[in-house]
């Protein structure tokens, strides 16, 4: 069994870090709150609608947090597994067992079961015509260059980005030495900004930013942290840098969001340096969550039961929440069902939001325990991370390498 880390405040690479479940929990809460309000018919009426919508779009930045976290955890697992037998087989089989059952199960519901039941749904019929992009994990490419598909499962673009990342990244980790791989991460970070800037200058619409080369900086920042954290005293050094860097980027984002009145995807700064600043801020937040002493404020926040709960079930929540929002609204769960009291729609907003969140949580629990878990149990046949034995060694018990099944998984 690996020896414990000499400094208990610094997590040993390859071990389970509960605070990272909390980071994932924060990410899914950001996404769900933003989506439930913007797509669930809970926005206010009148002149404030545009500004309020831009403000609620901040919740969508939870996807950027997922990307940073995924880059950190996936790269860490790959680094810890490098040199072990079955490096590629074990990695890909574990990803398949975590991601595919729910993802393709959702596609079966959307493209096989739902159309006969919702025969009059024109948007769903249009979505069925686009289904090849979803089955092949390339819908982000479809969106980037030809526009959004109907919103039922349009959020699957981020899962496509993750899957494309999984296809390339193990090979890069396998063939590159430490120094070369650091340059790969830095190049990906810089190239991502250049790609977004190039698209903007060329007149492409904002949705082109879902193209994988334009989103790579979040994933690459996470990967860079994973490499540096595995150096002697690496997490300690990262933490010292994370505090000032996180503070500076937070102030930059606060000033920018105040100036623009929220997160406006059409704003040139939002599309370019804005997303880069978000990635750096979330990278700093991840380090502070994972590397702070157990009794620190960051550790207490990200190790809270609430955030960890949402983190554990985040993949199911991410897959389920958006089609659920739209179906509930389409079939009558709206503010119109509730009286205006007292002279305000806010009570109705709370009720509708709570019902939607509650159903999302319930369905995610059912999905995880009754459907996904049997597949997850098969992962024991494919050891990974620090549990993977090197040649001539037995598997090492007692260490859990934690990674999301996708940007939104656990």
XYZ file of C-alpha atoms in Angstrom:
410
model
C 0.000 0.000 0.000
C 1.351 3.471 -0.801
C 2.870 5.389 2.044
C 0.787 8.317 3.323
C 1.640 11.800 2.162
C 4.029 13.556 4.531
C 1.811 16.635 4.643
C -1.825 15.646 5.337
C -3.101 18.838 3.717
C -1.697 17.814 0.352
C -3.617 14.949 -1.332
C -1.459 12.133 -2.642
C -1.894 11.678 -6.425
C -4.240 8.796 -7.183
C -6.128 8.931 -3.897
C -9.770 9.820 -3.561
C -10.160 13.495 -2.633
C -13.700 14.229 -1.365
C -13.277 17.954 -2.038
C -13.114 17.192 -5.763
C -16.567 15.615 -5.534
C -17.579 18.922 -3.979
C -16.082 20.824 -6.911
C -18.108 18.647 -9.244
C -21.168 19.311 -7.095
C -20.695 23.063 -7.435
C -20.368 22.688 -11.199
C -23.613 20.742 -11.619
C -25.509 23.123 -9.342
C -24.330 26.084 -11.416
C -25.483 24.407 -14.615
C -28.853 23.244 -13.293
C -29.780 26.535 -11.631
C -28.901 28.463 -14.796
C -30.746 26.065 -17.091
C -33.841 25.634 -14.941
C -34.362 29.390 -14.748
C -33.546 30.255 -18.370
C -35.298 27.261 -20.007
C -37.961 26.580 -17.396
C -40.039 29.707 -17.959
C -38.898 31.331 -14.717
C -37.378 34.503 -16.144
C -38.968 37.848 -15.246
C -40.944 39.818 -17.791
C -40.208 43.270 -19.114
C -37.128 45.282 -19.892
C -34.940 43.457 -17.374
C -35.267 40.154 -19.255
C -32.157 40.525 -21.424
C -29.904 41.563 -18.541
C -31.378 38.903 -16.249
C -30.845 36.216 -18.893
C -27.200 37.217 -19.301
C -26.773 37.052 -15.541
C -28.282 33.556 -15.322
C -26.001 32.393 -18.136
C -23.182 32.565 -15.595
C -24.535 29.201 -14.439
C -23.514 27.686 -17.752
C -19.890 28.312 -16.778
C -20.251 25.228 -14.609
C -19.371 23.330 -17.801
C -16.006 25.137 -17.842
C -15.445 24.004 -14.252
C -16.247 20.442 -15.308
C -13.632 20.698 -18.049
C -10.881 21.867 -15.689
C -11.756 19.135 -13.200
C -11.897 16.471 -15.890
C -8.524 17.486 -17.318
C -7.012 17.274 -13.839
C -8.487 13.907 -12.885
C -8.209 12.126 -16.222
C -4.621 13.237 -16.745
C -3.791 12.195 -13.188
C -5.173 8.712 -13.761
C -3.251 8.397 -17.015
C 0.001 9.542 -15.407
C -0.458 7.143 -12.501
C -1.208 4.279 -14.905
C 1.640 4.952 -17.303
C 3.875 1.892 -17.520
C 1.202 -0.487 -16.263
C -0.035 -3.399 -18.408
C -3.233 -2.666 -20.299
C -2.746 1.097 -20.148
C -5.087 1.864 -23.063
C -7.471 -1.067 -22.565
C -8.110 -0.313 -18.904
C -8.575 3.402 -19.446
C -11.018 3.065 -22.308
C -13.007 0.240 -20.747
C -13.451 2.230 -17.544
C -14.635 5.228 -19.554
C -17.026 3.049 -21.556
C -18.524 1.510 -18.418
C -19.007 4.903 -16.799
C -20.226 6.957 -19.747
C -21.869 4.806 -22.400
C -24.745 3.111 -20.495
C -26.443 6.349 -19.479
C -25.479 8.326 -22.581
C -26.697 5.755 -25.086
C -29.647 4.901 -22.862
C -30.674 8.546 -23.101
C -30.308 8.425 -26.883
C -32.543 5.351 -27.059
C -35.186 7.251 -25.095
C -34.810 10.368 -27.276
C -34.669 8.713 -30.685
C -36.524 5.398 -30.270
C -39.035 5.617 -27.427
C -40.022 9.291 -27.382
C -40.978 9.943 -31.051
C -43.999 7.565 -31.094
C -45.207 8.985 -27.774
C -44.721 12.631 -28.809
C -45.710 12.361 -32.459
C -46.772 16.000 -32.695
C -43.532 17.462 -31.338
C -41.958 19.234 -34.322
C -38.745 20.024 -32.444
C -38.305 16.385 -31.489
C -38.913 15.311 -35.072
C -36.194 17.745 -36.174
C -33.874 16.369 -33.493
C -34.397 12.815 -34.746
C -33.131 13.974 -38.132
C -29.879 15.052 -36.461
C -29.375 11.890 -34.447
C -26.261 10.635 -36.279
C -24.276 13.468 -34.702
C -25.303 12.300 -31.241
C -24.628 8.602 -31.744
C -21.116 9.447 -32.980
C -20.257 11.970 -30.249
C -19.773 14.714 -32.818
C -22.770 16.959 -32.132
C -20.454 19.761 -30.977
C -19.024 19.887 -34.522
C -22.546 20.039 -35.949
C -23.423 22.922 -33.605
C -20.149 24.777 -34.132
C -20.537 25.162 -37.886
C -24.251 24.771 -38.610
C -26.023 25.981 -35.451
C -27.893 24.502 -32.530
C -30.063 21.433 -32.791
C -33.366 21.505 -30.831
C -32.698 22.059 -27.161
C -33.924 18.725 -25.768
C -30.395 17.283 -25.554
C -28.361 20.117 -27.029
C -26.282 20.201 -23.845
C -24.717 16.895 -24.938
C -22.215 19.002 -26.890
C -19.982 19.060 -23.787
C -20.081 15.261 -23.564
C -18.911 15.144 -27.177
C -15.995 17.442 -26.333
C -15.062 15.149 -23.450
C -15.212 12.032 -25.599
C -12.970 13.601 -28.234
C -10.569 14.568 -25.451
C -10.517 10.957 -24.236
C -9.653 9.696 -27.708
C -6.497 11.812 -28.035
C -5.193 12.471 -24.533
C -4.110 8.947 -23.483
C -1.882 8.722 -26.548
C -0.220 12.052 -25.736
C 0.397 11.025 -22.127
C 1.780 7.688 -23.296
C 4.291 9.023 -25.850
C 5.383 12.278 -24.173
C 7.889 12.738 -21.432
C 7.162 15.161 -18.615
C 8.752 18.242 -20.214
C 7.213 17.577 -23.623
C 3.811 17.011 -22.096
C 4.005 20.296 -20.192
C 4.602 22.031 -23.521
C 1.633 20.155 -24.995
C -0.602 21.551 -22.222
C 0.722 25.089 -22.619
C 0.345 24.900 -26.402
C -3.245 23.698 -26.061
C -4.021 26.606 -23.712
C -2.584 29.204 -26.083
C -3.997 27.602 -29.225
C -7.491 27.517 -27.750
C -7.464 31.289 -27.230
C -6.084 31.828 -30.737
C -8.773 29.611 -32.262
C -11.559 31.498 -30.491
C -10.063 34.833 -31.488
C -9.670 33.666 -35.086
C -13.300 32.550 -35.247
C -14.439 35.903 -33.869
C -12.316 37.889 -36.350
C -13.577 35.702 -39.190
C -17.177 36.524 -38.267
C -18.281 33.126 -36.970
C -21.263 33.163 -34.550
C -20.719 32.564 -30.814
C -21.790 28.919 -30.865
C -18.601 28.007 -32.753
C -16.918 28.053 -29.354
C -18.249 24.537 -28.677
C -15.731 23.214 -31.242
C -13.186 21.145 -29.296
C -10.040 23.149 -30.233
C -11.823 26.270 -28.949
C -12.622 24.680 -25.568
C -9.328 22.938 -24.852
C -7.848 25.479 -22.451
C -10.000 24.360 -19.511
C -9.070 20.720 -20.049
C -5.420 21.647 -20.599
C -5.252 23.775 -17.436
C -6.518 20.785 -15.472
C -3.953 18.534 -17.139
C -1.160 20.999 -16.377
C -2.152 21.024 -12.708
C -2.116 17.210 -12.656
C 1.492 17.133 -13.885
C 2.721 19.837 -11.509
C 0.894 18.333 -8.526
C 2.889 15.115 -8.956
C 6.226 16.818 -8.417
C 7.752 16.796 -4.911
C 5.988 19.581 -3.028
C 4.031 20.351 -6.179
C 0.608 20.815 -4.620
C 2.069 23.105 -1.982
C 3.590 25.355 -4.664
C 0.394 25.326 -6.682
C -1.567 26.405 -3.638
C 0.713 29.372 -3.045
C 0.139 30.529 -6.616
C -3.583 29.735 -6.593
C -4.515 32.288 -3.941
C -3.281 35.457 -5.711
C -4.143 34.128 -9.164
C -7.648 33.193 -8.082
C -8.159 36.587 -6.449
C -6.957 38.511 -9.506
C -9.046 36.509 -11.988
C -12.104 36.729 -9.720
C -11.830 40.523 -9.640
C -11.317 40.615 -13.407
C -14.424 38.507 -13.977
C -16.483 40.507 -11.473
C -15.537 43.753 -13.208
C -16.225 42.285 -16.635
C -19.613 40.814 -15.661
C -20.635 44.094 -14.046
C -19.643 46.023 -17.161
C -21.464 43.700 -19.586
C -24.430 43.008 -17.304
C -23.844 39.269 -17.167
C -22.357 36.559 -19.350
C -23.060 37.601 -22.932
C -21.859 34.918 -25.393
C -21.986 37.433 -28.228
C -19.539 39.823 -26.594
C -16.080 39.571 -28.253
C -14.279 39.684 -24.892
C -16.557 36.998 -23.480
C -15.812 34.730 -26.419
C -12.040 35.166 -26.258
C -10.113 36.272 -23.159
C -13.241 35.938 -21.005
C -13.260 32.160 -21.337
C -9.502 32.038 -20.744
C -9.924 34.007 -17.523
C -12.710 31.678 -16.414
C -10.452 28.654 -16.988
C -7.637 30.170 -14.909
C -10.037 31.098 -12.107
C -11.497 27.584 -11.984
C -8.003 26.055 -12.061
C -7.123 28.167 -9.007
C -10.366 27.165 -7.307
C -9.650 23.477 -7.907
C -6.198 23.745 -6.326
C -7.573 25.572 -3.285
C -10.360 23.018 -2.875
C -8.103 19.970 -3.212
C -4.946 21.266 -1.547
C -6.159 23.282 1.431
C -5.821 21.978 5.016
C -8.802 19.918 6.246
C -10.130 22.627 8.575
C -9.708 25.515 6.153
C -12.690 27.382 4.730
C -12.217 25.899 1.260
C -12.006 22.348 2.606
C -15.122 22.791 4.739
C -17.090 24.189 1.815
C -16.094 21.604 -0.759
C -16.287 18.685 1.658
C -19.821 19.609 2.674
C -22.347 16.788 2.391
C -24.538 18.798 0.036
C -21.857 19.496 -2.562
C -20.464 15.954 -2.346
C -23.968 14.517 -2.825
C -24.525 16.570 -5.975
C -21.020 15.693 -7.153
C -21.532 11.952 -6.802
C -24.732 12.012 -8.877
C -23.717 14.838 -11.194
C -23.465 12.798 -14.385
C -27.057 11.598 -14.205
C -28.237 15.059 -13.226
C -26.466 16.612 -16.179
C -27.872 14.139 -18.700
C -31.412 14.250 -17.311
C -32.027 17.831 -16.245
C -32.392 19.672 -19.554
C -34.863 17.358 -21.334
C -36.781 17.194 -18.068
C -36.971 20.997 -17.865
C -38.357 21.247 -21.382
C -40.805 18.360 -20.988
C -42.187 19.752 -17.736
C -42.681 23.151 -19.305
C -44.183 21.710 -22.462
C -46.697 19.668 -20.462
C -47.922 22.364 -18.159
C -45.528 22.865 -15.228
C -45.328 26.640 -15.399
C -45.975 29.765 -13.398
C -49.509 29.878 -14.818
C -50.499 26.973 -12.549
C -49.927 29.055 -9.437
C -51.624 32.227 -8.219
C -49.807 35.524 -8.064
C -49.094 35.944 -4.359
C -48.618 38.430 -2.819
C -48.534 40.444 -6.026
C -45.460 38.526 -7.170
C -44.533 35.451 -9.156
C -41.565 34.643 -6.916
C -43.391 32.035 -4.838
C -44.405 30.278 -8.047
C -40.828 30.393 -9.278
C -39.630 28.733 -6.082
C -42.278 25.999 -6.345
C -41.642 25.225 -10.026
C -37.875 25.298 -9.529
C -38.088 23.004 -6.487
C -40.286 20.491 -8.293
C -37.936 20.402 -11.266
C -34.839 20.001 -9.109
C -36.526 17.365 -6.968
C -37.530 15.275 -9.979
C -34.025 15.594 -11.441
C -32.472 14.355 -8.207
C -34.958 11.482 -7.913
C -34.443 10.283 -11.481
C -30.665 10.560 -11.102
C -30.725 8.418 -7.964
C -32.883 5.800 -9.668
C -30.661 5.814 -12.757
C -27.451 5.468 -10.753
C -28.523 2.719 -8.362
C -30.751 0.635 -10.632
C -29.186 1.117 -14.060
C -25.624 2.508 -14.005
C -24.233 0.757 -10.941
C -24.170 -2.801 -12.389
C -21.946 -1.502 -15.192
C -19.729 0.375 -12.733
C -19.079 -2.828 -10.783
C -17.367 -4.245 -13.868
C -14.643 -1.582 -13.562
C -12.877 -3.777 -11.004
C -11.690 -5.928 -13.917
C -9.865 -2.926 -15.382
C -7.598 -1.417 -12.691
C -6.484 2.114 -13.281
C -4.428 4.908 -11.721
C -2.451 3.955 -8.638
C -4.456 0.705 -8.350
C -3.009 -0.607 -11.611
C -0.187 -3.101 -10.968
C 3.144 -2.660 -12.715
C 4.727 -5.670 -14.331
C 5.598 -8.250 -11.695
C 3.411 -6.607 -9.013
C 0.038 -7.453 -7.612
C -2.738 -4.883 -7.638
C -2.453 -2.442 -4.743
C -5.551 -2.270 -2.548
C -6.848 0.648 -0.572
C -6.359 3.445 -3.056
C -9.134 4.901 -5.164
C -8.298 6.853 -8.272
C -11.169 9.193 -8.762
C -12.234 10.614 -12.092
C -15.479 11.762 -13.619
C -17.128 9.509 -16.125
C -17.427 12.578 -18.260
C -17.223 16.239 -17.654
C -20.334 15.703 -15.598
C -19.720 12.274 -14.154
C -18.218 10.721 -11.093
